[in-house]
């Protein structure tokens, strides 16, 4: 059988010959290609790293480039995964034995994994990573029972972001007490503005708002007492924080119950709202949406003057995957050790969020300077980082919607929250 | 023992099966594979199915008997405690009820709107192919992309649905579609139906094309009205398509996840109004955001196993009942 193809007679024999030729060429070429690739691999160790802030891709690349320039034998490939999907992807990858070489675990998770026992997905870096320069909060998240497992990328402080042009336009000043917050919201609403942008769909904003407002009532000492079981979230002055969430309901954006975190950020960054729950990390995202955004940061207003508060947490805790080859583990360890240095944390401070190194106190970014100033008032750890109050996340997630639909009163909501507290007298 | 050949000599009587003749002893095995060559063809798929479906399913049953978060070594065995807890879990009941309502609504819409569209498309017209393509398009679209588009369209601040309603004089119909608990699940019904309508239309269309025109014409000539022709001739002939549409939509709706996750988020916003079983299981297994690493993998598996047993049982029952209906109608 033969067919005409573009005017040429093609026989079955010639097709078979051609295929044989291609196969032979592949057989000859493959080892050559492999050898070339092998030579390249000998030059550089290629590592992978995952992040959970797609909006940080560019600044993260800059930080990684700085490391790679100092370590030309190492190449790092960054993949950013949306925050809500990150844990599912990480857990699946760990179960399958294929997480990134530089394994970014969620804050609190190193403690959870070590407490759970069994084989850890990351290796022991004791003696290889110097964490003596890290802040106390950072160290307690990566050092367990005297063993060091990694270094946090950065820290973040949560408070309120302010759209300066809107406040200036209406001659208002950012609030520092709850009464001022309510009156500013009313003035903004009367002027046709959306006073507060809230993304309650994935409960993240209401949660931060609740723990921020409750922390402003409790203060650092009261929060410590709550963890020890000496104070309760059902005390009337703390219930007032939940009531404030309800009282502010007329001032949230339309459809806030179904607005997700990302959409809320876009609405605020584009100047369609005057205030929004925000952490240090969010400002990079705001600027990505609107590079012209003129913003500032304030602490949570307190029930009375001088009682403002902020909550502070940690970004991904970078460790070294136990599933990687020894060569890659060695290179990844170099990166984690570098991340804990003053030099690396200065880059983090200039480009992404708050540093976790005690000696890095300055930043090119004015928002981060404002954040540091705001956190001087009364800063507590984000509640989900601490075992006594970490279940508050699930309690809010399952119940905050009830506040908006009338299913729960502020008192009932506070009871649900208190039920999630597991007091520890030694905390 | 008789050989398969009935009257053929027994194995012991065959010369090739004499003691010491190893080739003869192995002959029946070779014959068995030779008699069933199709086994070789299905073997790769069978192995893949076993590894990717059968083993994980059995393993899920096993792990659902433990107290395990998904992190670290598997915890202690709690036997059926997870299943007992399920029975009293308010969120599970709410999710199951929402999934049931969703199926009921989709079932009604597929057997009214989709069937009506299929009948319209069954008429010969130059534009029929275009209409079919338009109606089927949502089925081939990514559920996540579809969900994001609907979320953006329905948003009260940046969406287009409310402004369009306002501009055409229907401003009073503007709603916070996804934020109002009264409307949130209705929005899910609409979007879910919009996506799967094409599938039902195509299945009914295929069924309609198998209904002989002669029968319908004969009924009309005998004086039957159009409605009577549909009720007594066309619809009974659509019984196989009805069975497939119902069973498929039952399975698809009860395990629906992606589109509803995009619309209602990880907690079924607002206040669990759009929480369905698929979303609930995902949240329990993997946490609901990067701020909540609290997971209950074994509990999620117990939910999954319960769903599996329910779907398998109900699907079997549906197919049996509808199959009998088909036989009765034919």
PDB file of N, CA and C in Angstrom, chain A residues 52 83-88 91-92 106-107 109 112-113 116-118 156 201-204 208 253-260 263 267 272 384 393-394 397-399 401-402 405 407, chain B residues 68-73 91 94 151-152 155-158 176 178-181 261-271 282-283 285-295 297:
ATOM      1  N   UNK A  52       2.399  30.986  50.208  1.00  0.00           N
ATOM      2  CA  UNK A  52       0.929  31.034  50.241  1.00  0.00           C
ATOM      3  C   UNK A  52       0.388  32.443  50.041  1.00  0.00           C
ATOM      4  N   UNK A  83      -3.679  31.179  49.501  1.00  0.00           N
ATOM      5  CA  UNK A  83      -3.732  30.828  50.925  1.00  0.00           C
ATOM      6  C   UNK A  83      -4.768  29.764  51.287  1.00  0.00           C
ATOM      7  N   UNK A  84      -6.043  29.929  50.844  1.00  0.00           N
ATOM      8  CA  UNK A  84      -7.046  28.938  51.256  1.00  0.00           C
ATOM      9  C   UNK A  84      -6.741  27.518  50.769  1.00  0.00           C
ATOM     10  N   UNK A  85      -5.963  27.401  49.694  1.00  0.00           N
ATOM     11  CA  UNK A  85      -5.670  26.068  49.141  1.00  0.00           C
ATOM     12  C   UNK A  85      -4.359  25.493  49.674  1.00  0.00           C
ATOM     13  N   UNK A  86      -3.600  26.328  50.385  1.00  0.00           N
ATOM     14  CA  UNK A  86      -2.230  25.931  50.706  1.00  0.00           C
ATOM     15  C   UNK A  86      -2.151  24.686  51.592  1.00  0.00           C
ATOM     16  N   UNK A  87      -2.966  24.666  52.638  1.00  0.00           N
ATOM     17  CA  UNK A  87      -2.859  23.551  53.590  1.00  0.00           C
ATOM     18  C   UNK A  87      -3.241  22.226  52.936  1.00  0.00           C
ATOM     19  N   UNK A  88      -4.291  22.263  52.107  1.00  0.00           N
ATOM     20  CA  UNK A  88      -4.707  21.031  51.422  1.00  0.00           C
ATOM     21  C   UNK A  88      -3.583  20.528  50.529  1.00  0.00           C
ATOM     22  N   UNK A  91      -0.611  19.203  52.795  1.00  0.00           N
ATOM     23  CA  UNK A  91      -0.881  17.910  53.441  1.00  0.00           C
ATOM     24  C   UNK A  91      -0.870  16.773  52.427  1.00  0.00           C
ATOM     25  N   UNK A  92      -1.450  17.035  51.256  1.00  0.00           N
ATOM     26  CA  UNK A  92      -1.483  16.009  50.219  1.00  0.00           C
ATOM     27  C   UNK A  92      -0.065  15.692  49.761  1.00  0.00           C
ATOM     28  N   UNK A 106       2.595  25.788  58.120  1.00  0.00           N
ATOM     29  CA  UNK A 106       1.786  26.874  58.683  1.00  0.00           C
ATOM     30  C   UNK A 106       2.196  27.157  60.120  1.00  0.00           C
ATOM     31  N   UNK A 107       2.012  28.402  60.538  1.00  0.00           N
ATOM     32  CA  UNK A 107       2.364  28.758  61.906  1.00  0.00           C
ATOM     33  C   UNK A 107       1.598  27.870  62.888  1.00  0.00           C
ATOM     34  N   UNK A 109       2.088  24.785  63.262  1.00  0.00           N
ATOM     35  CA  UNK A 109       2.085  23.389  62.831  1.00  0.00           C
ATOM     36  C   UNK A 109       3.319  22.597  63.255  1.00  0.00           C
ATOM     37  N   UNK A 112       2.421  21.349  66.541  1.00  0.00           N
ATOM     38  CA  UNK A 112       1.398  20.302  66.435  1.00  0.00           C
ATOM     39  C   UNK A 112       2.023  18.990  65.965  1.00  0.00           C
ATOM     40  N   UNK A 113       2.882  19.071  64.956  1.00  0.00           N
ATOM     41  CA  UNK A 113       3.469  17.848  64.390  1.00  0.00           C
ATOM     42  C   UNK A 113       4.396  17.155  65.400  1.00  0.00           C
ATOM     43  N   UNK A 116       2.337  15.515  67.975  1.00  0.00           N
ATOM     44  CA  UNK A 116       1.633  14.329  67.474  1.00  0.00           C
ATOM     45  C   UNK A 116       2.541  13.107  67.427  1.00  0.00           C
ATOM     46  N   UNK A 117       3.853  13.339  67.376  1.00  0.00           N
ATOM     47  CA  UNK A 117       4.805  12.222  67.329  1.00  0.00           C
ATOM     48  C   UNK A 117       4.917  11.645  65.932  1.00  0.00           C
ATOM     49  N   UNK A 118       5.629  10.526  65.824  1.00  0.00           N
ATOM     50  CA  UNK A 118       5.811   9.911  64.508  1.00  0.00           C
ATOM     51  C   UNK A 118       6.878  10.607  63.701  1.00  0.00           C
ATOM     52  N   UNK A 156       3.569  39.260  60.970  1.00  0.00           N
ATOM     53  CA  UNK A 156       2.580  40.249  60.533  1.00  0.00           C
ATOM     54  C   UNK A 156       1.795  40.723  61.748  1.00  0.00           C
ATOM     55  N   UNK A 201     -17.134  36.042  54.057  1.00  0.00           N
ATOM     56  CA  UNK A 201     -17.451  34.747  53.445  1.00  0.00           C
ATOM     57  C   UNK A 201     -16.570  33.639  54.007  1.00  0.00           C
ATOM     58  N   UNK A 202     -15.267  33.905  54.062  1.00  0.00           N
ATOM     59  CA  UNK A 202     -14.365  32.882  54.599  1.00  0.00           C
ATOM     60  C   UNK A 202     -13.966  33.213  56.041  1.00  0.00           C
ATOM     61  N   UNK A 203     -14.819  34.012  56.719  1.00  0.00           N
ATOM     62  CA  UNK A 203     -14.764  34.290  58.157  1.00  0.00           C
ATOM     63  C   UNK A 203     -13.445  34.887  58.644  1.00  0.00           C
ATOM     64  N   UNK A 204     -12.465  35.071  57.752  1.00  0.00           N
ATOM     65  CA  UNK A 204     -11.141  35.516  58.188  1.00  0.00           C
ATOM     66  C   UNK A 204     -11.209  36.917  58.807  1.00  0.00           C
ATOM     67  N   UNK A 208     -10.450  38.066  62.782  1.00  0.00           N
ATOM     68  CA  UNK A 208      -9.403  39.013  63.197  1.00  0.00           C
ATOM     69  C   UNK A 208     -10.008  40.217  63.916  1.00  0.00           C
ATOM     70  N   UNK A 253     -19.624  46.799  54.031  1.00  0.00           N
ATOM     71  CA  UNK A 253     -19.962  46.849  52.614  1.00  0.00           C
ATOM     72  C   UNK A 253     -21.179  45.978  52.309  1.00  0.00           C
ATOM     73  N   UNK A 254     -21.915  46.341  51.257  1.00  0.00           N
ATOM     74  CA  UNK A 254     -23.076  45.539  50.860  1.00  0.00           C
ATOM     75  C   UNK A 254     -22.608  44.133  50.518  1.00  0.00           C
ATOM     76  N   UNK A 255     -23.357  43.165  51.013  1.00  0.00           N
ATOM     77  CA  UNK A 255     -23.034  41.777  50.708  1.00  0.00           C
ATOM     78  C   UNK A 255     -21.794  41.261  51.405  1.00  0.00           C
ATOM     79  N   UNK A 256     -21.421  41.884  52.529  1.00  0.00           N
ATOM     80  CA  UNK A 256     -20.174  41.489  53.211  1.00  0.00           C
ATOM     81  C   UNK A 256     -20.188  40.022  53.656  1.00  0.00           C
ATOM     82  N   UNK A 257     -21.393  39.477  53.922  1.00  0.00           N
ATOM     83  CA  UNK A 257     -21.488  38.093  54.406  1.00  0.00           C
ATOM     84  C   UNK A 257     -20.952  37.106  53.374  1.00  0.00           C
ATOM     85  N   UNK A 258     -21.019  37.485  52.094  1.00  0.00           N
ATOM     86  CA  UNK A 258     -20.567  36.568  51.045  1.00  0.00           C
ATOM     87  C   UNK A 258     -19.376  37.133  50.282  1.00  0.00           C
ATOM     88  N   UNK A 259     -18.749  38.169  50.835  1.00  0.00           N
ATOM     89  CA  UNK A 259     -17.572  38.724  50.165  1.00  0.00           C
ATOM     90  C   UNK A 259     -16.333  38.001  50.681  1.00  0.00           C
ATOM     91  N   UNK A 260     -15.535  37.507  49.750  1.00  0.00           N
ATOM     92  CA  UNK A 260     -14.339  36.785  50.200  1.00  0.00           C
ATOM     93  C   UNK A 260     -13.190  37.757  50.437  1.00  0.00           C
ATOM     94  N   UNK A 263     -11.618  39.554  47.309  1.00  0.00           N
ATOM     95  CA  UNK A 263     -12.488  40.588  46.737  1.00  0.00           C
ATOM     96  C   UNK A 263     -12.546  41.796  47.671  1.00  0.00           C
ATOM     97  N   UNK A 267     -11.732  45.658  46.748  1.00  0.00           N
ATOM     98  CA  UNK A 267     -12.692  46.756  46.944  1.00  0.00           C
ATOM     99  C   UNK A 267     -12.027  47.883  47.735  1.00  0.00           C
ATOM    100  N   UNK A 272     -12.971  52.012  47.501  1.00  0.00           N
ATOM    101  CA  UNK A 272     -14.418  51.904  47.643  1.00  0.00           C
ATOM    102  C   UNK A 272     -14.815  51.574  49.070  1.00  0.00           C
ATOM    103  N   UNK A 384      -4.834  31.923  67.187  1.00  0.00           N
ATOM    104  CA  UNK A 384      -4.743  30.556  66.665  1.00  0.00           C
ATOM    105  C   UNK A 384      -3.341  29.966  66.783  1.00  0.00           C
ATOM    106  N   UNK A 393     -10.601  29.653  66.230  1.00  0.00           N
ATOM    107  CA  UNK A 393     -10.765  29.772  64.776  1.00  0.00           C
ATOM    108  C   UNK A 393     -11.985  28.974  64.337  1.00  0.00           C
ATOM    109  N   UNK A 394     -12.041  27.710  64.760  1.00  0.00           N
ATOM    110  CA  UNK A 394     -13.161  26.854  64.352  1.00  0.00           C
ATOM    111  C   UNK A 394     -14.467  27.389  64.914  1.00  0.00           C
ATOM    112  N   UNK A 397     -15.483  30.313  62.808  1.00  0.00           N
ATOM    113  CA  UNK A 397     -15.816  29.820  61.479  1.00  0.00           C
ATOM    114  C   UNK A 397     -17.223  29.193  61.465  1.00  0.00           C
ATOM    115  N   UNK A 398     -17.557  28.480  62.520  1.00  0.00           N
ATOM    116  CA  UNK A 398     -18.861  27.811  62.556  1.00  0.00           C
ATOM    117  C   UNK A 398     -19.977  28.716  63.050  1.00  0.00           C
ATOM    118  N   UNK A 399     -19.626  29.803  63.712  1.00  0.00           N
ATOM    119  CA  UNK A 399     -20.679  30.584  64.371  1.00  0.00           C
ATOM    120  C   UNK A 399     -20.781  32.051  63.991  1.00  0.00           C
ATOM    121  N   UNK A 401     -21.355  33.556  61.332  1.00  0.00           N
ATOM    122  CA  UNK A 401     -22.488  33.869  60.467  1.00  0.00           C
ATOM    123  C   UNK A 401     -23.758  34.089  61.275  1.00  0.00           C
ATOM    124  N   UNK A 402     -23.845  33.382  62.412  1.00  0.00           N
ATOM    125  CA  UNK A 402     -25.025  33.492  63.256  1.00  0.00           C
ATOM    126  C   UNK A 402     -25.221  34.887  63.808  1.00  0.00           C
ATOM    127  N   UNK A 405     -27.105  36.815  61.004  1.00  0.00           N
ATOM    128  CA  UNK A 405     -28.458  36.383  60.643  1.00  0.00           C
ATOM    129  C   UNK A 405     -29.417  36.445  61.827  1.00  0.00           C
ATOM    130  N   UNK A 407     -29.180  34.487  64.378  1.00  0.00           N
ATOM    131  CA  UNK A 407     -29.235  33.169  65.019  1.00  0.00           C
ATOM    132  C   UNK A 407     -28.602  33.220  66.404  1.00  0.00           C
TER     133      UNK A 407
ATOM    134  N   UNK B  68      -7.924  10.525  64.067  1.00  0.00           N
ATOM    135  CA  UNK B  68      -6.702  10.979  63.397  1.00  0.00           C
ATOM    136  C   UNK B  68      -6.960  12.339  62.750  1.00  0.00           C
ATOM    137  N   UNK B  69      -6.062  13.276  63.010  1.00  0.00           N
ATOM    138  CA  UNK B  69      -6.254  14.621  62.458  1.00  0.00           C
ATOM    139  C   UNK B  69      -5.768  14.714  61.016  1.00  0.00           C
ATOM    140  N   UNK B  70      -4.927  13.778  60.616  1.00  0.00           N
ATOM    141  CA  UNK B  70      -4.311  13.875  59.282  1.00  0.00           C
ATOM    142  C   UNK B  70      -2.862  14.282  59.409  1.00  0.00           C
ATOM    143  N   UNK B  71      -2.472  14.684  60.615  1.00  0.00           N
ATOM    144  CA  UNK B  71      -1.082  15.074  60.869  1.00  0.00           C
ATOM    145  C   UNK B  71      -0.474  14.068  61.839  1.00  0.00           C
ATOM    146  N   UNK B  72       0.730  13.612  61.534  1.00  0.00           N
ATOM    147  CA  UNK B  72       1.409  12.677  62.433  1.00  0.00           C
ATOM    148  C   UNK B  72       0.864  11.263  62.302  1.00  0.00           C
ATOM    149  N   UNK B  73       1.304  10.382  63.201  1.00  0.00           N
ATOM    150  CA  UNK B  73       0.877   8.990  63.110  1.00  0.00           C
ATOM    151  C   UNK B  73      -0.614   8.833  63.370  1.00  0.00           C
ATOM    152  N   UNK B  91     -23.981  20.421  61.751  1.00  0.00           N
ATOM    153  CA  UNK B  91     -23.483  20.883  60.444  1.00  0.00           C
ATOM    154  C   UNK B  91     -23.642  19.795  59.384  1.00  0.00           C
ATOM    155  N   UNK B  94     -27.219  19.726  58.401  1.00  0.00           N
ATOM    156  CA  UNK B  94     -27.549  20.900  57.592  1.00  0.00           C
ATOM    157  C   UNK B  94     -27.036  20.711  56.157  1.00  0.00           C
ATOM    158  N   UNK B 151     -19.804  34.587  40.738  1.00  0.00           N
ATOM    159  CA  UNK B 151     -19.557  35.365  41.963  1.00  0.00           C
ATOM    160  C   UNK B 151     -19.381  36.837  41.602  1.00  0.00           C
ATOM    161  N   UNK B 152     -18.602  37.090  40.569  1.00  0.00           N
ATOM    162  CA  UNK B 152     -18.359  38.476  40.165  1.00  0.00           C
ATOM    163  C   UNK B 152     -19.638  39.121  39.623  1.00  0.00           C
ATOM    164  N   UNK B 155     -22.043  39.981  42.548  1.00  0.00           N
ATOM    165  CA  UNK B 155     -21.555  40.850  43.632  1.00  0.00           C
ATOM    166  C   UNK B 155     -22.345  42.164  43.652  1.00  0.00           C
ATOM    167  N   UNK B 156     -22.811  42.569  44.836  1.00  0.00           N
ATOM    168  CA  UNK B 156     -23.627  43.792  44.895  1.00  0.00           C
ATOM    169  C   UNK B 156     -22.837  45.066  44.633  1.00  0.00           C
ATOM    170  N   UNK B 157     -21.525  45.030  44.733  1.00  0.00           N
ATOM    171  CA  UNK B 157     -20.737  46.249  44.514  1.00  0.00           C
ATOM    172  C   UNK B 157     -20.135  46.275  43.111  1.00  0.00           C
ATOM    173  N   UNK B 158     -19.511  45.170  42.718  1.00  0.00           N
ATOM    174  CA  UNK B 158     -18.814  45.193  41.429  1.00  0.00           C
ATOM    175  C   UNK B 158     -19.513  44.329  40.369  1.00  0.00           C
ATOM    176  N   UNK B 176     -28.947  41.158  47.578  1.00  0.00           N
ATOM    177  CA  UNK B 176     -27.587  40.719  47.897  1.00  0.00           C
ATOM    178  C   UNK B 176     -27.622  39.207  47.706  1.00  0.00           C
ATOM    179  N   UNK B 178     -25.792  36.593  47.143  1.00  0.00           N
ATOM    180  CA  UNK B 178     -25.042  35.545  47.844  1.00  0.00           C
ATOM    181  C   UNK B 178     -24.942  35.795  49.345  1.00  0.00           C
ATOM    182  N   UNK B 179     -25.250  37.009  49.760  1.00  0.00           N
ATOM    183  CA  UNK B 179     -25.086  37.350  51.173  1.00  0.00           C
ATOM    184  C   UNK B 179     -26.360  37.133  51.970  1.00  0.00           C
ATOM    185  N   UNK B 180     -27.505  37.226  51.302  1.00  0.00           N
ATOM    186  CA  UNK B 180     -28.777  37.056  51.985  1.00  0.00           C
ATOM    187  C   UNK B 180     -29.089  35.561  52.085  1.00  0.00           C
ATOM    188  N   UNK B 181     -29.231  35.044  53.324  1.00  0.00           N
ATOM    189  CA  UNK B 181     -29.486  33.599  53.463  1.00  0.00           C
ATOM    190  C   UNK B 181     -30.706  33.115  52.672  1.00  0.00           C
ATOM    191  N   UNK B 261     -18.212  25.367  46.260  1.00  0.00           N
ATOM    192  CA  UNK B 261     -17.111  25.872  47.100  1.00  0.00           C
ATOM    193  C   UNK B 261     -16.739  27.288  46.672  1.00  0.00           C
ATOM    194  N   UNK B 262     -16.712  27.517  45.370  1.00  0.00           N
ATOM    195  CA  UNK B 262     -16.377  28.863  44.884  1.00  0.00           C
ATOM    196  C   UNK B 262     -17.493  29.844  45.249  1.00  0.00           C
ATOM    197  N   UNK B 263     -18.733  29.401  45.133  1.00  0.00           N
ATOM    198  CA  UNK B 263     -19.854  30.305  45.407  1.00  0.00           C
ATOM    199  C   UNK B 263     -20.004  30.616  46.900  1.00  0.00           C
ATOM    200  N   UNK B 264     -19.924  29.584  47.734  1.00  0.00           N
ATOM    201  CA  UNK B 264     -20.244  29.784  49.153  1.00  0.00           C
ATOM    202  C   UNK B 264     -19.044  29.751  50.078  1.00  0.00           C
ATOM    203  N   UNK B 265     -17.874  29.454  49.541  1.00  0.00           N
ATOM    204  CA  UNK B 265     -16.687  29.409  50.395  1.00  0.00           C
ATOM    205  C   UNK B 265     -16.622  28.148  51.229  1.00  0.00           C
ATOM    206  N   UNK B 266     -15.591  28.087  52.054  1.00  0.00           N
ATOM    207  CA  UNK B 266     -15.301  26.862  52.801  1.00  0.00           C
ATOM    208  C   UNK B 266     -16.306  26.576  53.911  1.00  0.00           C
ATOM    209  N   UNK B 267     -17.082  27.593  54.314  1.00  0.00           N
ATOM    210  CA  UNK B 267     -18.035  27.364  55.403  1.00  0.00           C
ATOM    211  C   UNK B 267     -19.486  27.475  54.930  1.00  0.00           C
ATOM    212  N   UNK B 268     -19.660  27.567  53.622  1.00  0.00           N
ATOM    213  CA  UNK B 268     -21.024  27.651  53.098  1.00  0.00           C
ATOM    214  C   UNK B 268     -21.706  28.956  53.451  1.00  0.00           C
ATOM    215  N   UNK B 269     -21.028  30.048  53.199  1.00  0.00           N
ATOM    216  CA  UNK B 269     -21.549  31.371  53.555  1.00  0.00           C
ATOM    217  C   UNK B 269     -22.849  31.659  52.797  1.00  0.00           C
ATOM    218  N   UNK B 270     -23.732  32.438  53.401  1.00  0.00           N
ATOM    219  CA  UNK B 270     -23.674  32.984  54.749  1.00  0.00           C
ATOM    220  C   UNK B 270     -24.260  32.028  55.802  1.00  0.00           C
ATOM    221  N   UNK B 271     -23.582  31.910  56.887  1.00  0.00           N
ATOM    222  CA  UNK B 271     -24.019  31.129  58.045  1.00  0.00           C
ATOM    223  C   UNK B 271     -24.444  29.713  57.670  1.00  0.00           C
ATOM    224  N   UNK B 282     -14.501  18.425  52.682  1.00  0.00           N
ATOM    225  CA  UNK B 282     -13.216  19.054  52.341  1.00  0.00           C
ATOM    226  C   UNK B 282     -12.701  19.889  53.516  1.00  0.00           C
ATOM    227  N   UNK B 283     -13.587  20.663  54.111  1.00  0.00           N
ATOM    228  CA  UNK B 283     -13.191  21.515  55.240  1.00  0.00           C
ATOM    229  C   UNK B 283     -12.693  20.707  56.429  1.00  0.00           C
ATOM    230  N   UNK B 285     -11.396  17.732  56.322  1.00  0.00           N
ATOM    231  CA  UNK B 285     -10.176  16.994  55.985  1.00  0.00           C
ATOM    232  C   UNK B 285      -8.950  17.894  55.885  1.00  0.00           C
ATOM    233  N   UNK B 286      -9.129  19.069  55.283  1.00  0.00           N
ATOM    234  CA  UNK B 286      -7.961  19.894  54.980  1.00  0.00           C
ATOM    235  C   UNK B 286      -7.950  21.257  55.667  1.00  0.00           C
ATOM    236  N   UNK B 287      -8.939  21.540  56.501  1.00  0.00           N
ATOM    237  CA  UNK B 287      -9.001  22.863  57.115  1.00  0.00           C
ATOM    238  C   UNK B 287      -9.688  23.821  56.158  1.00  0.00           C
ATOM    239  N   UNK B 288     -10.086  24.955  56.696  1.00  0.00           N
ATOM    240  CA  UNK B 288     -10.884  25.855  55.874  1.00  0.00           C
ATOM    241  C   UNK B 288     -10.128  27.088  55.394  1.00  0.00           C
ATOM    242  N   UNK B 289      -8.919  27.267  55.852  1.00  0.00           N
ATOM    243  CA  UNK B 289      -8.117  28.353  55.302  1.00  0.00           C
ATOM    244  C   UNK B 289      -6.706  28.192  55.843  1.00  0.00           C
ATOM    245  N   UNK B 290      -5.831  29.060  55.367  1.00  0.00           N
ATOM    246  CA  UNK B 290      -4.453  28.945  55.838  1.00  0.00           C
ATOM    247  C   UNK B 290      -4.319  29.417  57.283  1.00  0.00           C
ATOM    248  N   UNK B 291      -5.394  29.978  57.858  1.00  0.00           N
ATOM    249  CA  UNK B 291      -5.350  30.369  59.265  1.00  0.00           C
ATOM    250  C   UNK B 291      -5.901  29.268  60.172  1.00  0.00           C
ATOM    251  N   UNK B 292      -6.489  28.259  59.539  1.00  0.00           N
ATOM    252  CA  UNK B 292      -7.080  27.189  60.345  1.00  0.00           C
ATOM    253  C   UNK B 292      -6.535  25.843  59.906  1.00  0.00           C
ATOM    254  N   UNK B 293      -5.507  25.389  60.607  1.00  0.00           N
ATOM    255  CA  UNK B 293      -4.903  24.107  60.264  1.00  0.00           C
ATOM    256  C   UNK B 293      -5.551  22.964  61.039  1.00  0.00           C
ATOM    257  N   UNK B 294      -6.630  23.278  61.788  1.00  0.00           N
ATOM    258  CA  UNK B 294      -7.296  22.226  62.563  1.00  0.00           C
ATOM    259  C   UNK B 294      -8.049  21.303  61.617  1.00  0.00           C
ATOM    260  N   UNK B 295      -7.584  20.079  61.509  1.00  0.00           N
ATOM    261  CA  UNK B 295      -8.226  19.142  60.596  1.00  0.00           C
ATOM    262  C   UNK B 295      -8.663  17.895  61.348  1.00  0.00           C
ATOM    263  N   UNK B 297      -9.161  14.396  59.835  1.00  0.00           N
ATOM    264  CA  UNK B 297      -9.143  13.554  58.646  1.00  0.00           C
ATOM    265  C   UNK B 297     -10.035  12.319  58.797  1.00  0.00           C
TER     266      UNK B 297
END
